[in-house]
């Protein structure tokens, strides 16, 4: 029963304003509901729909009461609906009026026995048609009316939730659009940067706000049964009513959250594009909604258990508990109203999965028209370095069309494993346009001479000496016809999927392994760091994967080697502050991917090792103009002095942070402090590896 949304909202408002709108069918519904508590002799003797639609005495009674209490139009609508329910839910026909007409003459109805509520015991079948009393009918009618009101209000609360999220998203989209417009208008103006209103901070305050309102919303939903209407009925047990309504309210609210949960949790979420908010932000929303829905679901179940227990104790005392709990239940569920919340969720899910599959195929399979290898698949090689405790993964994508950029991340799959669908996000740390060297990728760098044209080859497999490896190169190229693009990932092994990768490496010779890893992506968004004059990168651990591409990008842009359409870099100085536990990891990356940057005047790096490393440094970085300090950097004073310098020079400053949550908190607080002290033109960007 999918109603148009506006109608639902309109009806919900109407009920909320106190004037409920009983439908024409409701009169007959009230009539046949009252007869559930009366047992009739004859056949069929059992079954809700069988007796309601086929037992001649019961059907005659329903017709008689409908004729007594309902207007003509109500009777027509109600009986037509009953007939359709009989077919839909009972798979039987409703006995036509003619079949029982002999008991529906005016005389017959006038002489029928009138029964009040609780007058007949269910265990004691009546042998004739009976007419319910007016008061019994009225109680039932009002119950259904209230029920309908409450049901609408359950849904109305749900739509309030939707309206809330719609408002937040609308603000996000408006601000995104506005900042884009501003940017394009000021594209040539010098101080364009300051107007770059990326919604990072507004997102987090919205998050905060979101949490509070979400809790309020939950609280309301659980307490939502107050109000005289429900208790106005002269009904035996208000506590049961309250429990029942709370149970349903929480149940409905839980369902209402489903589409939001899937919408916010998907990777291919159009809202990310529309608002400019990241996957991480939507993931926070996703979790909020999921938590609220879970709590509501749990509350729903607990309250139902309480109701069942309470009813169980009083089983014999009254039928009316059953009326509230079981019969009304069936009336509401007849319409499958709750499904309306499931289908959008299913739709969102299917769309997201479909797009994921498309991305998987797009990234990993190339079907050529010429050549020997018509079908090209992604190939990869990983190696684990015990001292660095990092897996280095090099992937040559099957497709030739990927153009990596800073901020990109991919979900990685190991399709030939038992849980081949399991996948985890990793940031592209670097890329190179050279064929993969068949040597160990973790070897310390050898000859860099002559291959430092980073504008063409941002990353070089270090020990690749072109002349020496000419044959090997040729061979590889022939075998695979690689276009020569490698994506490099640094993966920190934890306890799950990443741990398995580590073990596979450890089991293989030299801890290097050629394996099949598929990419799904690219995801992520590219922050225009190059528009800022001063850049500070505060990095922890494998967070370096977020920083290196921006450094490479700067080098490429300043060499003018980028595409013509690309903006020139405005960066005058970049400072990298990188903290890692293992000295070996710092060494590895510094001497390979960071090497081209280390000699530059506009680049400064400081490295901090926090772990006690047994391994001696593999290479002295002092020669490269930088050294490794032990312990942690003082992030606050770093940011303050940077902000101060930038402010004195009148330049714009961007701070990119990617590291553990504690580090990000510290950096965020320090930036906030700096801004409060008047250093306004700071842009704070945070990349998070939490998901
Ligand atoms: C956009 C993005 C980019 C990333 N880039 C990198 C990268 O370049 N290098 C890198 O080393 N890591 C990166 N990560 C983190 C990486 O995805 C996780 O460390 C990895 O998934 C852990 O896998 P596991 O099964 O070994 O995790 P586990 O051992 O099960 O857990 C390890 C840690 O990851 C968290 N985690 C794992 N799975 C989930 C999940 N489904 N939901 C929430 N938290 C989870 C756990 O809370 C725990 O802190 C990135 C994450 C994101 C979101
Ligand atoms: C009419 O009611 C009588 C009992 O009063 C019953 O025996 C008879 O079967 C009913 N007729 C029909 C057609 O249901
Ligand atoms: C390699 O690919 C190119 C197109 O990129 C094609 O022209 C060439 O024939 C291919 N060579 C082999 C050996 O498959």
XYZ file of C-alpha atoms and ligand atoms in Angstrom:
772
model
C 0.000 0.000 0.000
C 2.202 2.785 -1.223
C 0.567 6.095 -0.675
C 1.910 9.193 -2.314
C 4.233 10.900 0.120
C 2.412 14.225 0.180
C -0.784 12.456 1.083
C 0.823 10.689 3.965
C 2.273 13.930 5.221
C -1.012 15.776 4.770
C -2.923 13.096 6.619
C -0.348 12.991 9.345
C -0.680 16.715 9.800
C -4.383 16.493 9.837
C -4.345 13.907 12.564
C -1.727 15.838 14.435
C -4.033 18.840 14.411
C -6.718 16.790 16.042
C -9.208 16.286 13.275
C -8.745 12.742 12.230
C -10.154 11.623 8.995
C -11.957 8.310 9.331
C -12.074 6.530 6.063
C -15.330 5.242 4.653
C -14.185 1.682 5.152
C -13.673 2.099 8.848
C -17.280 1.509 9.832
C -17.424 -1.992 8.371
C -13.915 -2.701 9.699
C -15.152 -1.867 13.194
C -18.143 -4.141 12.645
C -16.246 -7.226 11.613
C -13.573 -6.641 14.226
C -16.164 -6.827 16.997
C -17.273 -10.228 15.742
C -13.825 -11.686 16.307
C -14.746 -12.044 19.939
C -17.856 -14.036 19.285
C -17.734 -17.659 18.189
C -20.369 -18.933 15.799
C -21.569 -22.470 15.238
C -21.503 -23.992 11.773
C -18.731 -24.274 9.244
C -16.112 -23.139 8.786
C -15.543 -23.181 12.500
C -12.020 -21.823 12.638
C -9.626 -19.449 10.942
C -9.870 -15.686 11.035
C -10.625 -15.168 7.363
C -12.438 -18.452 6.820
C -15.061 -17.641 9.424
C -15.187 -13.943 8.633
C -15.819 -14.563 4.959
C -17.533 -17.943 4.842
C -19.361 -18.825 8.059
C -23.008 -18.052 7.200
C -23.966 -17.016 10.737
C -21.008 -14.724 11.138
C -21.343 -13.251 7.677
C -25.050 -12.645 8.211
C -24.215 -10.915 11.494
C -21.631 -8.709 9.790
C -24.133 -7.719 7.097
C -26.811 -7.071 9.717
C -24.589 -4.884 11.889
C -23.276 -3.006 8.856
C -26.831 -2.262 7.843
C -27.614 -1.100 11.340
C -24.587 1.086 12.070
C -23.119 2.191 8.759
C -24.279 4.676 6.152
C -24.897 3.382 2.651
C -21.684 4.745 1.254
C -19.688 3.425 4.182
C -21.272 0.039 3.789
C -20.527 -0.124 0.091
C -16.893 0.885 0.554
C -16.361 -1.276 3.618
C -17.930 -4.432 2.221
C -16.036 -4.055 -1.021
C -12.821 -3.792 0.963
C -13.753 -6.776 3.083
C -14.436 -8.809 -0.054
C -11.035 -7.905 -1.426
C -9.324 -8.758 1.878
C -11.073 -12.133 1.893
C -9.488 -12.893 -1.446
C -6.137 -11.361 -0.702
C -5.499 -12.634 2.799
C -7.954 -15.496 3.201
C -7.955 -16.793 -0.376
C -11.702 -17.300 -0.066
C -14.708 -15.400 -1.307
C -16.947 -13.344 0.896
C -20.380 -14.957 0.994
C -22.638 -12.648 -0.989
C -25.546 -10.975 0.802
C -28.015 -13.058 -1.222
C -26.663 -16.272 0.253
C -27.746 -15.243 3.728
C -30.607 -12.971 2.740
C -33.196 -15.019 4.615
C -31.648 -13.860 7.889
C -31.348 -10.240 6.795
C -34.934 -9.262 6.389
C -35.999 -6.261 8.463
C -37.861 -8.567 10.759
C -34.977 -10.922 11.154
C -32.610 -8.072 12.058
C -35.083 -6.531 14.465
C -35.416 -9.824 16.253
C -31.757 -10.620 16.442
C -30.174 -11.061 19.824
C -28.167 -7.968 20.767
C -24.863 -8.717 22.448
C -22.721 -6.390 24.429
C -19.032 -6.484 24.825
C -17.817 -9.252 27.120
C -21.293 -10.724 27.110
C -20.517 -13.904 25.247
C -17.706 -16.221 26.053
C -15.589 -17.312 23.122
C -15.718 -20.917 24.161
C -19.439 -20.981 23.741
C -20.586 -20.805 20.068
C -23.847 -19.040 19.243
C -26.302 -20.843 16.981
C -27.894 -17.800 15.342
C -26.743 -14.552 13.817
C -26.335 -11.872 16.509
C -26.239 -8.106 16.441
C -23.614 -6.213 18.408
C -24.796 -3.454 20.700
C -24.321 0.191 19.779
C -21.899 0.756 22.656
C -19.777 -2.202 21.636
C -19.690 -0.904 18.096
C -18.735 2.583 19.306
C -15.897 1.393 21.462
C -14.483 -0.559 18.559
C -14.951 2.287 16.143
C -13.158 4.725 18.423
C -10.407 2.257 19.079
C -9.764 1.912 15.392
C -9.949 5.633 14.973
C -7.377 6.187 17.692
C -5.414 3.353 16.288
C -5.365 4.996 12.946
C -4.354 8.261 14.503
C -1.545 6.590 16.341
C -0.427 4.743 13.252
C -0.362 7.939 11.273
C 1.552 9.587 14.027
C 4.089 6.748 14.013
C 4.675 7.484 10.370
C 4.454 11.213 10.869
C 7.324 10.975 13.319
C 9.227 9.082 10.703
C 8.642 11.800 8.162
C 9.771 14.401 10.651
C 13.011 12.448 10.747
C 13.212 12.561 6.957
C 12.498 16.268 6.968
C 15.288 16.760 9.455
C 17.830 14.974 7.290
C 16.510 16.675 4.181
C 17.112 20.045 5.844
C 20.677 19.133 6.794
C 21.447 17.847 3.327
C 19.844 20.860 1.765
C 22.075 23.165 3.796
C 25.062 21.099 2.747
C 24.162 21.240 -0.924
C 23.401 24.935 -0.808
C 26.717 25.703 0.849
C 28.544 23.477 -1.613
C 26.895 25.136 -4.572
C 27.502 28.562 -3.126
C 31.184 27.927 -2.575
C 31.507 26.623 -6.104
C 29.841 29.689 -7.510
C 32.004 31.979 -5.444
C 35.076 30.112 -6.543
C 34.285 30.307 -10.211
C 33.410 33.979 -9.930
C 36.604 34.799 -8.137
C 38.640 32.427 -10.211
C 40.973 35.156 -11.310
C 41.010 37.169 -8.142
C 44.111 36.941 -6.062
C 42.603 36.128 -2.718
C 40.204 33.548 -3.961
C 41.412 31.077 -1.438
C 39.742 32.668 1.517
C 36.337 32.160 0.054
C 36.955 28.492 -0.399
C 34.335 27.385 1.895
C 34.794 23.701 2.181
C 32.251 22.514 4.688
C 34.637 20.659 6.942
C 33.895 22.587 10.087
C 30.246 23.062 9.354
C 30.045 19.335 8.835
C 31.350 18.579 12.261
C 29.051 21.044 13.964
C 26.192 19.591 11.982
C 27.301 16.212 13.192
C 27.123 17.422 16.706
C 23.750 18.871 16.119
C 22.738 15.699 14.381
C 23.587 13.586 17.383
C 21.596 15.744 19.724
C 18.555 15.855 17.554
C 18.810 12.152 16.881
C 18.680 11.491 20.592
C 15.817 13.866 21.085
C 14.039 12.149 18.304
C 14.547 8.759 19.879
C 13.439 10.070 23.217
C 10.315 11.519 21.713
C 9.579 8.378 19.877
C 9.667 6.378 23.043
C 7.606 8.831 25.010
C 5.290 9.547 22.155
C 2.148 8.009 23.571
C 1.154 10.874 25.773
C -1.949 12.805 24.866
C -5.525 12.519 25.940
C -6.800 10.943 22.786
C -5.537 7.503 23.438
C -6.602 7.383 27.005
C -9.947 9.008 26.353
C -11.312 5.606 25.572
C -13.049 3.824 28.296
C -10.642 0.960 27.924
C -9.672 -1.353 30.697
C -5.925 -1.054 30.879
C -4.115 2.137 29.902
C -0.728 0.681 30.800
C -1.151 -1.987 28.174
C -2.168 0.620 25.688
C 0.854 2.726 26.405
C 3.113 -0.283 26.133
C 1.493 -1.352 22.946
C 1.743 2.034 21.324
C 5.331 2.503 22.464
C 6.191 -0.869 21.055
C 4.710 0.042 17.713
C 6.114 3.526 17.682
C 9.610 2.247 18.225
C 9.070 -0.511 15.687
C 7.846 1.842 12.980
C 10.583 4.354 13.694
C 13.150 1.647 13.351
C 11.780 0.751 9.931
C 11.608 4.380 8.875
C 15.340 4.659 9.443
C 16.176 1.842 7.064
C 16.304 3.815 3.811
C 18.446 6.498 5.466
C 20.796 3.893 6.811
C 21.420 2.460 3.384
C 21.517 5.816 1.697
C 24.191 7.148 4.020
C 26.168 3.930 4.170
C 26.612 3.423 0.433
C 29.851 4.116 -1.348
C 28.246 5.388 -4.479
C 26.266 8.032 -2.739
C 25.135 10.829 -4.963
C 24.765 13.018 -1.883
C 28.532 12.985 -1.407
C 28.895 14.587 -4.761
C 26.070 17.041 -4.128
C 27.233 18.207 -0.707
C 30.961 17.736 -1.060
C 30.949 15.846 2.218
C 33.161 12.844 2.464
C 32.414 9.182 2.854
C 33.610 9.546 6.439
C 31.000 12.200 7.169
C 28.215 10.137 5.699
C 29.546 7.174 7.546
C 29.069 9.083 10.792
C 25.486 9.801 9.788
C 25.049 6.199 8.767
C 26.165 5.105 12.195
C 23.965 7.602 13.995
C 20.948 6.387 12.144
C 21.925 2.767 12.586
C 22.411 3.215 16.317
C 19.094 4.954 16.716
C 17.347 2.292 14.651
C 18.983 -0.465 16.674
C 17.951 1.086 19.961
C 14.435 1.497 18.660
C 14.383 -2.093 17.487
C 15.638 -3.302 20.854
C 13.101 -1.153 22.704
C 10.386 -2.511 20.439
C 11.302 -6.106 21.229
C 11.669 -5.551 24.946
C 8.318 -3.806 25.213
C 6.670 -6.615 23.272
C 8.148 -9.187 25.606
C 6.777 -7.215 28.548
C 3.366 -7.106 26.927
C 3.322 -10.835 26.283
C 4.306 -11.551 29.843
C 1.656 -9.225 31.244
C -1.012 -10.703 29.021
C 0.077 -14.217 29.847
C -0.605 -13.593 33.517
C -4.137 -12.448 32.929
C -5.033 -14.822 30.181
C -8.421 -15.752 31.524
C -9.517 -12.458 32.986
C -10.421 -10.524 29.870
C -10.490 -10.823 26.123
C -9.813 -7.233 25.572
C -6.085 -7.435 26.005
C -6.131 -9.699 23.028
C -8.135 -7.183 21.126
C -5.379 -4.657 21.600
C -2.530 -6.955 21.052
C -3.453 -9.449 18.452
C -6.368 -8.301 16.433
C -5.397 -4.713 15.923
C -2.019 -5.976 15.009
C -3.447 -7.966 12.163
C -5.472 -5.028 10.933
C -2.436 -2.870 10.698
C -0.247 -5.470 9.114
C -2.844 -6.381 6.538
C -1.766 -3.381 4.498
C 1.974 -4.184 4.629
C 2.471 -0.552 5.383
C 5.895 -1.142 6.741
C 7.197 -2.459 3.482
C 7.122 0.975 2.023
C 10.243 1.670 4.058
C 12.010 -1.457 2.966
C 11.752 -1.045 -0.777
C 13.698 2.225 -0.964
C 16.387 0.631 1.169
C 16.508 -2.346 -1.179
C 16.655 0.006 -4.155
C 19.540 1.986 -2.736
C 21.385 -1.194 -1.904
C 20.937 -2.699 -5.359
C 22.048 0.516 -7.032
C 25.136 0.765 -4.856
C 26.088 -2.864 -5.476
C 25.500 -2.442 -9.191
C 27.791 0.558 -9.334
C 30.406 -1.280 -7.316
C 30.404 -4.114 -9.817
C 30.678 -1.651 -12.674
C 33.629 -0.004 -10.960
C 35.248 -3.374 -10.351
C 34.998 -4.331 -13.983
C 36.081 -0.887 -15.124
C 39.202 -0.904 -12.975
C 40.369 -4.425 -13.434
C 39.558 -5.699 -16.870
C 40.652 -4.340 -20.160
C 39.484 -5.943 -23.342
C 41.700 -5.038 -26.243
C 40.848 -5.226 -29.901
C 44.370 -5.930 -31.100
C 47.395 -7.640 -29.728
C 47.998 -11.015 -28.258
C 46.564 -10.390 -24.840
C 43.061 -9.397 -25.605
C 41.955 -9.496 -22.010
C 44.071 -7.736 -19.441
C 43.555 -8.142 -15.754
C 44.881 -6.268 -12.805
C 48.106 -7.676 -11.427
C 49.662 -6.950 -8.116
C 52.641 -7.601 -5.979
C 52.942 -7.151 -2.300
C 55.807 -7.265 0.083
C 55.949 -7.066 3.807
C 58.687 -5.298 5.660
C 58.921 -6.536 9.196
C 60.867 -3.564 10.537
C 58.484 -1.072 9.049
C 55.507 -3.310 9.812
C 53.954 -2.193 6.569
C 52.809 -4.081 3.519
C 53.717 -2.364 0.343
C 51.332 -3.212 -2.419
C 51.943 -2.350 -6.038
C 49.020 -2.763 -8.341
C 49.043 -2.548 -12.095
C 45.427 -1.965 -12.989
C 43.994 -3.936 -15.862
C 42.546 -0.813 -17.332
C 44.639 1.923 -18.844
C 42.224 4.692 -18.202
C 42.787 5.307 -14.502
C 44.266 8.732 -13.839
C 45.110 8.845 -10.175
C 44.988 12.091 -8.265
C 45.640 13.085 -4.677
C 42.863 12.036 -2.349
C 41.946 8.894 -4.295
C 41.289 5.709 -2.497
C 40.213 2.278 -3.635
C 38.552 -0.664 -2.020
C 40.762 -3.694 -2.377
C 39.520 -7.241 -2.880
C 41.290 -10.546 -2.847
C 38.866 -12.366 -5.092
C 40.491 -15.784 -4.979
C 40.131 -16.079 -1.239
C 37.453 -17.753 0.772
C 35.885 -14.417 1.641
C 36.596 -12.883 -1.738
C 33.930 -10.245 -1.372
C 35.570 -8.743 1.694
C 37.082 -5.410 0.828
C 38.853 -2.586 2.584
C 39.624 0.988 1.648
C 43.167 2.138 1.036
C 44.553 5.414 -0.163
C 46.742 5.502 -3.240
C 50.059 6.509 -1.735
C 51.893 7.027 -4.969
C 51.918 5.998 -8.597
C 54.447 5.538 -11.262
C 54.374 5.222 -14.984
C 57.198 2.749 -15.129
C 56.807 -0.951 -15.612
C 57.154 -2.829 -12.434
C 60.636 -3.884 -11.633
C 60.922 -7.551 -11.015
C 63.257 -6.895 -8.165
C 62.309 -6.505 -4.616
C 60.291 -3.375 -4.222
C 61.590 -2.915 -0.711
C 65.242 -2.696 -1.649
C 66.921 0.478 -0.594
C 67.227 2.905 -3.431
C 70.164 2.558 -5.685
C 70.888 4.719 -8.644
C 68.588 7.600 -9.044
C 70.719 9.231 -11.682
C 69.123 10.289 -14.839
C 65.676 9.203 -13.909
C 64.650 12.103 -11.771
C 62.381 13.739 -14.259
C 59.509 13.684 -11.878
C 57.335 15.671 -14.183
C 57.067 12.616 -16.352
C 57.718 9.903 -13.876
C 56.497 10.946 -10.514
C 57.582 7.714 -8.987
C 60.309 5.439 -9.945
C 60.848 1.966 -8.897
C 64.083 2.990 -7.383
C 66.634 0.408 -8.281
C 65.507 0.247 -11.817
C 68.392 1.012 -14.009
C 66.914 1.242 -17.411
C 69.960 -0.014 -19.274
C 70.647 -2.877 -16.974
C 67.091 -3.999 -16.964
C 66.399 -3.407 -20.586
C 65.866 -7.061 -21.365
C 63.816 -7.712 -18.354
C 61.751 -4.663 -19.139
C 61.218 -5.827 -22.677
C 60.220 -9.221 -21.521
C 57.774 -7.939 -18.976
C 56.301 -5.515 -21.404
C 55.822 -8.233 -23.979
C 54.365 -10.644 -21.559
C 51.891 -8.255 -20.170
C 51.750 -5.320 -22.513
C 51.560 -3.057 -19.503
C 50.798 0.543 -20.007
C 53.239 1.021 -17.165
C 51.124 2.464 -14.424
C 51.541 1.183 -10.912
C 49.535 2.235 -7.930
C 51.304 1.965 -4.628
C 49.541 1.352 -1.357
C 50.944 1.195 2.143
C 48.950 -1.132 4.280
C 49.302 -1.358 8.010
C 48.444 -4.870 9.157
C 45.856 -5.064 11.924
C 43.933 -8.123 12.997
C 41.566 -8.868 10.169
C 41.972 -8.864 6.430
C 45.230 -6.937 6.616
C 46.628 -9.526 8.987
C 45.923 -12.225 6.412
C 47.848 -10.290 3.795
C 50.769 -10.044 6.156
C 50.755 -13.774 6.795
C 50.625 -14.544 3.102
C 53.679 -12.375 2.595
C 55.514 -13.993 5.484
C 54.871 -17.435 4.035
C 56.276 -16.571 0.647
C 59.855 -16.380 -0.466
C 61.567 -13.062 0.293
C 58.245 -11.963 1.719
C 57.272 -10.863 -1.748
C 54.181 -12.209 -3.360
C 52.567 -11.857 -6.748
C 48.920 -12.057 -6.104
C 45.564 -11.036 -7.424
C 44.124 -7.977 -5.828
C 41.263 -6.176 -7.454
C 40.522 -2.494 -7.201
C 37.194 -0.841 -6.837
C 37.205 2.886 -7.218
C 38.363 5.511 -7.411
C 36.629 7.113 -4.496
C 37.512 10.136 -2.445
C 37.853 13.744 -3.280
C 40.695 15.866 -4.203
C 41.299 18.909 -2.065
C 42.821 21.894 -3.932
C 45.841 22.290 -1.694
C 47.691 23.923 -4.592
C 45.597 27.047 -4.168
C 47.248 27.853 -0.846
C 50.565 29.578 -0.430
C 51.691 27.693 2.582
C 50.935 24.039 3.305
C 51.465 22.094 6.490
C 51.036 18.331 6.393
C 50.653 16.633 9.749
C 50.802 12.917 9.268
C 50.764 9.824 11.421
C 51.776 6.336 10.258
C 50.308 5.135 6.972
C 48.524 8.461 6.765
C 51.560 9.370 4.661
C 49.583 7.879 1.786
C 47.410 10.992 1.868
C 50.341 13.371 1.828
C 52.706 11.974 -0.802
C 50.321 12.469 -3.736
C 49.893 16.144 -2.864
C 53.650 16.581 -2.659
C 54.080 14.854 -6.005
C 51.299 16.936 -7.419
C 53.013 20.112 -6.316
C 56.282 19.051 -7.906
C 54.518 18.215 -11.128
C 52.565 21.445 -11.223
C 55.536 23.616 -10.418
C 57.534 21.930 -13.184
C 54.726 22.804 -15.541
C 54.479 19.174 -16.465
C 50.820 18.813 -15.780
C 47.989 18.950 -18.199
C 47.380 22.304 -19.790
C 44.026 22.682 -18.142
C 45.601 22.299 -14.725
C 45.956 25.280 -12.473
C 49.431 26.367 -11.550
C 50.462 25.737 -8.009
C 50.523 28.713 -5.644
C 52.368 26.803 -3.008
C 55.511 28.580 -1.837
C 56.398 26.206 0.924
C 55.310 22.786 2.070
C 56.181 21.387 5.428
C 55.714 17.735 6.222
C 55.656 16.557 9.819
C 55.466 12.820 9.827
C 55.314 10.668 12.905
C 55.497 6.900 12.751
C 56.271 4.194 15.198
C 58.921 2.559 13.038
C 62.065 4.280 11.882
C 62.258 1.780 9.051
C 58.993 2.950 7.552
C 60.128 6.580 7.697
C 63.331 5.585 5.944
C 61.642 3.590 3.261
C 59.287 6.255 2.126
C 61.702 9.126 2.626
C 64.289 7.453 0.479
C 61.886 6.486 -2.260
C 58.677 8.355 -2.768
C 59.742 11.450 -0.887
C 63.218 11.569 -2.331
C 62.413 13.892 -5.233
C 60.944 16.384 -2.790
C 63.663 16.269 -0.165
C 66.163 18.246 -2.158
C 63.789 21.083 -2.916
C 63.922 24.510 -1.406
C 60.217 24.813 -1.024
C 59.963 21.539 0.884
C 60.830 20.816 4.482
C 60.301 17.607 6.311
C 60.642 16.526 9.891
C 60.345 12.919 10.893
C 59.458 11.561 14.299
C 59.797 7.974 15.421
C 57.813 7.061 18.489
C 58.552 3.355 18.760
C 61.737 1.869 20.048
C 63.118 0.312 16.951
C 65.668 -2.444 17.169
C 66.549 -2.091 13.546
C 69.379 0.278 12.769
C 68.506 3.033 10.322
C 68.976 1.715 6.829
C 70.139 4.942 5.448
C 71.246 8.161 6.910
C 68.696 10.757 6.096
C 70.972 13.509 7.327
C 72.511 13.583 3.885
C 69.149 14.513 2.529
C 68.776 17.468 4.823
C 66.538 15.946 7.389
C 66.775 13.813 10.451
C 64.607 11.576 12.526
C 63.734 12.770 16.001
C 62.433 10.460 18.624
C 59.177 11.084 20.419
C 56.189 13.039 19.307
C 56.087 16.460 17.721
C 54.442 19.253 19.639
C 51.568 19.758 17.292
C 50.087 22.797 18.920
C 53.241 24.883 18.832
C 53.918 23.691 15.287
C 50.561 24.912 14.111
C 50.743 28.135 16.079
C 54.119 29.090 14.685
C 53.058 28.174 11.168
C 49.894 30.211 11.497
C 51.895 33.096 12.879
C 54.378 32.992 9.987
C 51.624 32.765 7.420
C 49.787 35.619 8.994
C 52.912 37.788 9.134
C 53.620 37.082 5.479
C 49.990 37.666 4.595
C 49.740 34.257 2.960
C 47.086 31.610 3.087
C 47.720 28.421 4.967
C 46.280 24.960 4.513
C 46.755 22.271 7.118
C 46.178 18.693 6.056
C 45.991 16.145 8.819
C 45.892 12.397 8.386
C 46.682 10.218 11.334
C 45.250 8.588 14.397
C 42.203 10.148 16.015
C 44.180 11.610 18.914
C 46.561 13.365 16.583
C 43.701 14.767 14.543
C 41.970 15.999 17.689
C 45.087 17.782 18.797
C 45.620 19.379 15.411
C 41.995 20.445 15.151
C 42.062 22.035 18.578
C 45.314 23.842 17.795
C 43.924 25.189 14.531
C 40.855 26.352 16.328
C 43.020 28.101 18.880
C 45.081 29.782 16.159
C 41.954 30.986 14.436
C 40.567 32.335 17.677
C 43.760 34.272 18.105
C 43.142 36.012 14.855
C 44.981 33.924 12.244
C 41.975 33.662 10.066
C 43.058 32.446 6.678
C 43.725 28.871 7.666
C 42.090 25.997 5.907
C 41.957 22.839 7.937
C 41.522 19.541 6.105
C 41.281 16.217 7.791
C 41.519 12.827 6.136
C 40.429 9.935 8.241
C 41.236 6.263 7.898
C 38.488 5.293 10.256
C 35.471 3.690 8.626
C 39.284 6.252 3.079
C 40.204 5.331 3.805
C 41.509 5.200 3.402
C 42.366 4.342 4.074
N 43.651 4.261 3.656
C 44.514 3.467 4.330
C 45.886 3.374 3.947
O 46.316 3.996 2.971
N 46.695 2.582 4.654
C 46.259 1.866 5.754
O 47.049 1.164 6.377
N 44.964 1.928 6.129
C 44.083 2.701 5.453
N 42.771 2.753 5.850
C 42.340 1.930 6.984
C 42.094 0.495 6.547
O 41.001 0.426 5.668
C 41.818 -0.418 7.771
O 42.914 -0.386 8.589
C 41.538 -1.832 7.350
O 40.284 -1.917 6.752
C 41.609 -2.753 8.533
O 41.284 -4.059 8.105
P 41.330 -5.309 9.082
O 40.333 -6.306 8.624
O 42.721 -5.803 9.220
O 40.826 -4.582 10.392
P 40.728 -5.052 11.896
O 41.973 -5.692 12.381
O 39.450 -5.773 12.062
O 40.618 -3.607 12.548
C 41.687 -2.709 12.500
C 41.208 -1.306 12.721
O 40.344 -0.885 11.651
C 39.058 -0.593 12.130
N 38.066 -1.237 11.225
C 38.236 -2.315 10.452
N 37.158 -2.605 9.730
C 36.240 -1.695 10.074
C 34.902 -1.467 9.679
N 34.261 -2.230 8.789
N 34.263 -0.417 10.230
C 34.884 0.365 11.122
N 36.129 0.193 11.529
C 36.815 -0.825 11.019
C 38.980 -1.160 13.514
O 38.217 -0.324 14.335
C 40.399 -1.165 13.964
O 40.758 0.063 14.538
C 41.904 3.591 5.174
C 40.594 3.718 5.562
C 39.741 4.579 4.916
C 38.331 4.682 5.348
C -30.421 -18.251 9.327
O -30.359 -18.409 10.722
C -30.728 -19.688 11.206
C -30.682 -19.641 12.702
O -31.429 -18.609 13.228
C -29.832 -20.736 10.637
O -30.211 -22.016 11.050
C -29.852 -20.682 9.133
O -28.965 -21.594 8.583
C -29.536 -19.279 8.678
N -29.637 -19.220 7.213
C -28.615 -18.925 6.427
C -28.884 -18.907 4.968
O -27.529 -18.687 6.881
C 50.285 -3.659 -26.699
O 49.258 -2.697 -26.693
C 49.320 -1.800 -27.764
C 48.186 -0.806 -27.568
O 48.295 -0.222 -26.354
C 49.187 -2.547 -29.079
O 49.282 -1.660 -30.154
C 50.243 -3.594 -29.171
O 50.048 -4.375 -30.320
C 50.208 -4.485 -27.945
N 51.313 -5.429 -27.999
C 51.206 -6.687 -27.639
C 52.419 -7.499 -27.698
O 50.147 -7.187 -27.264
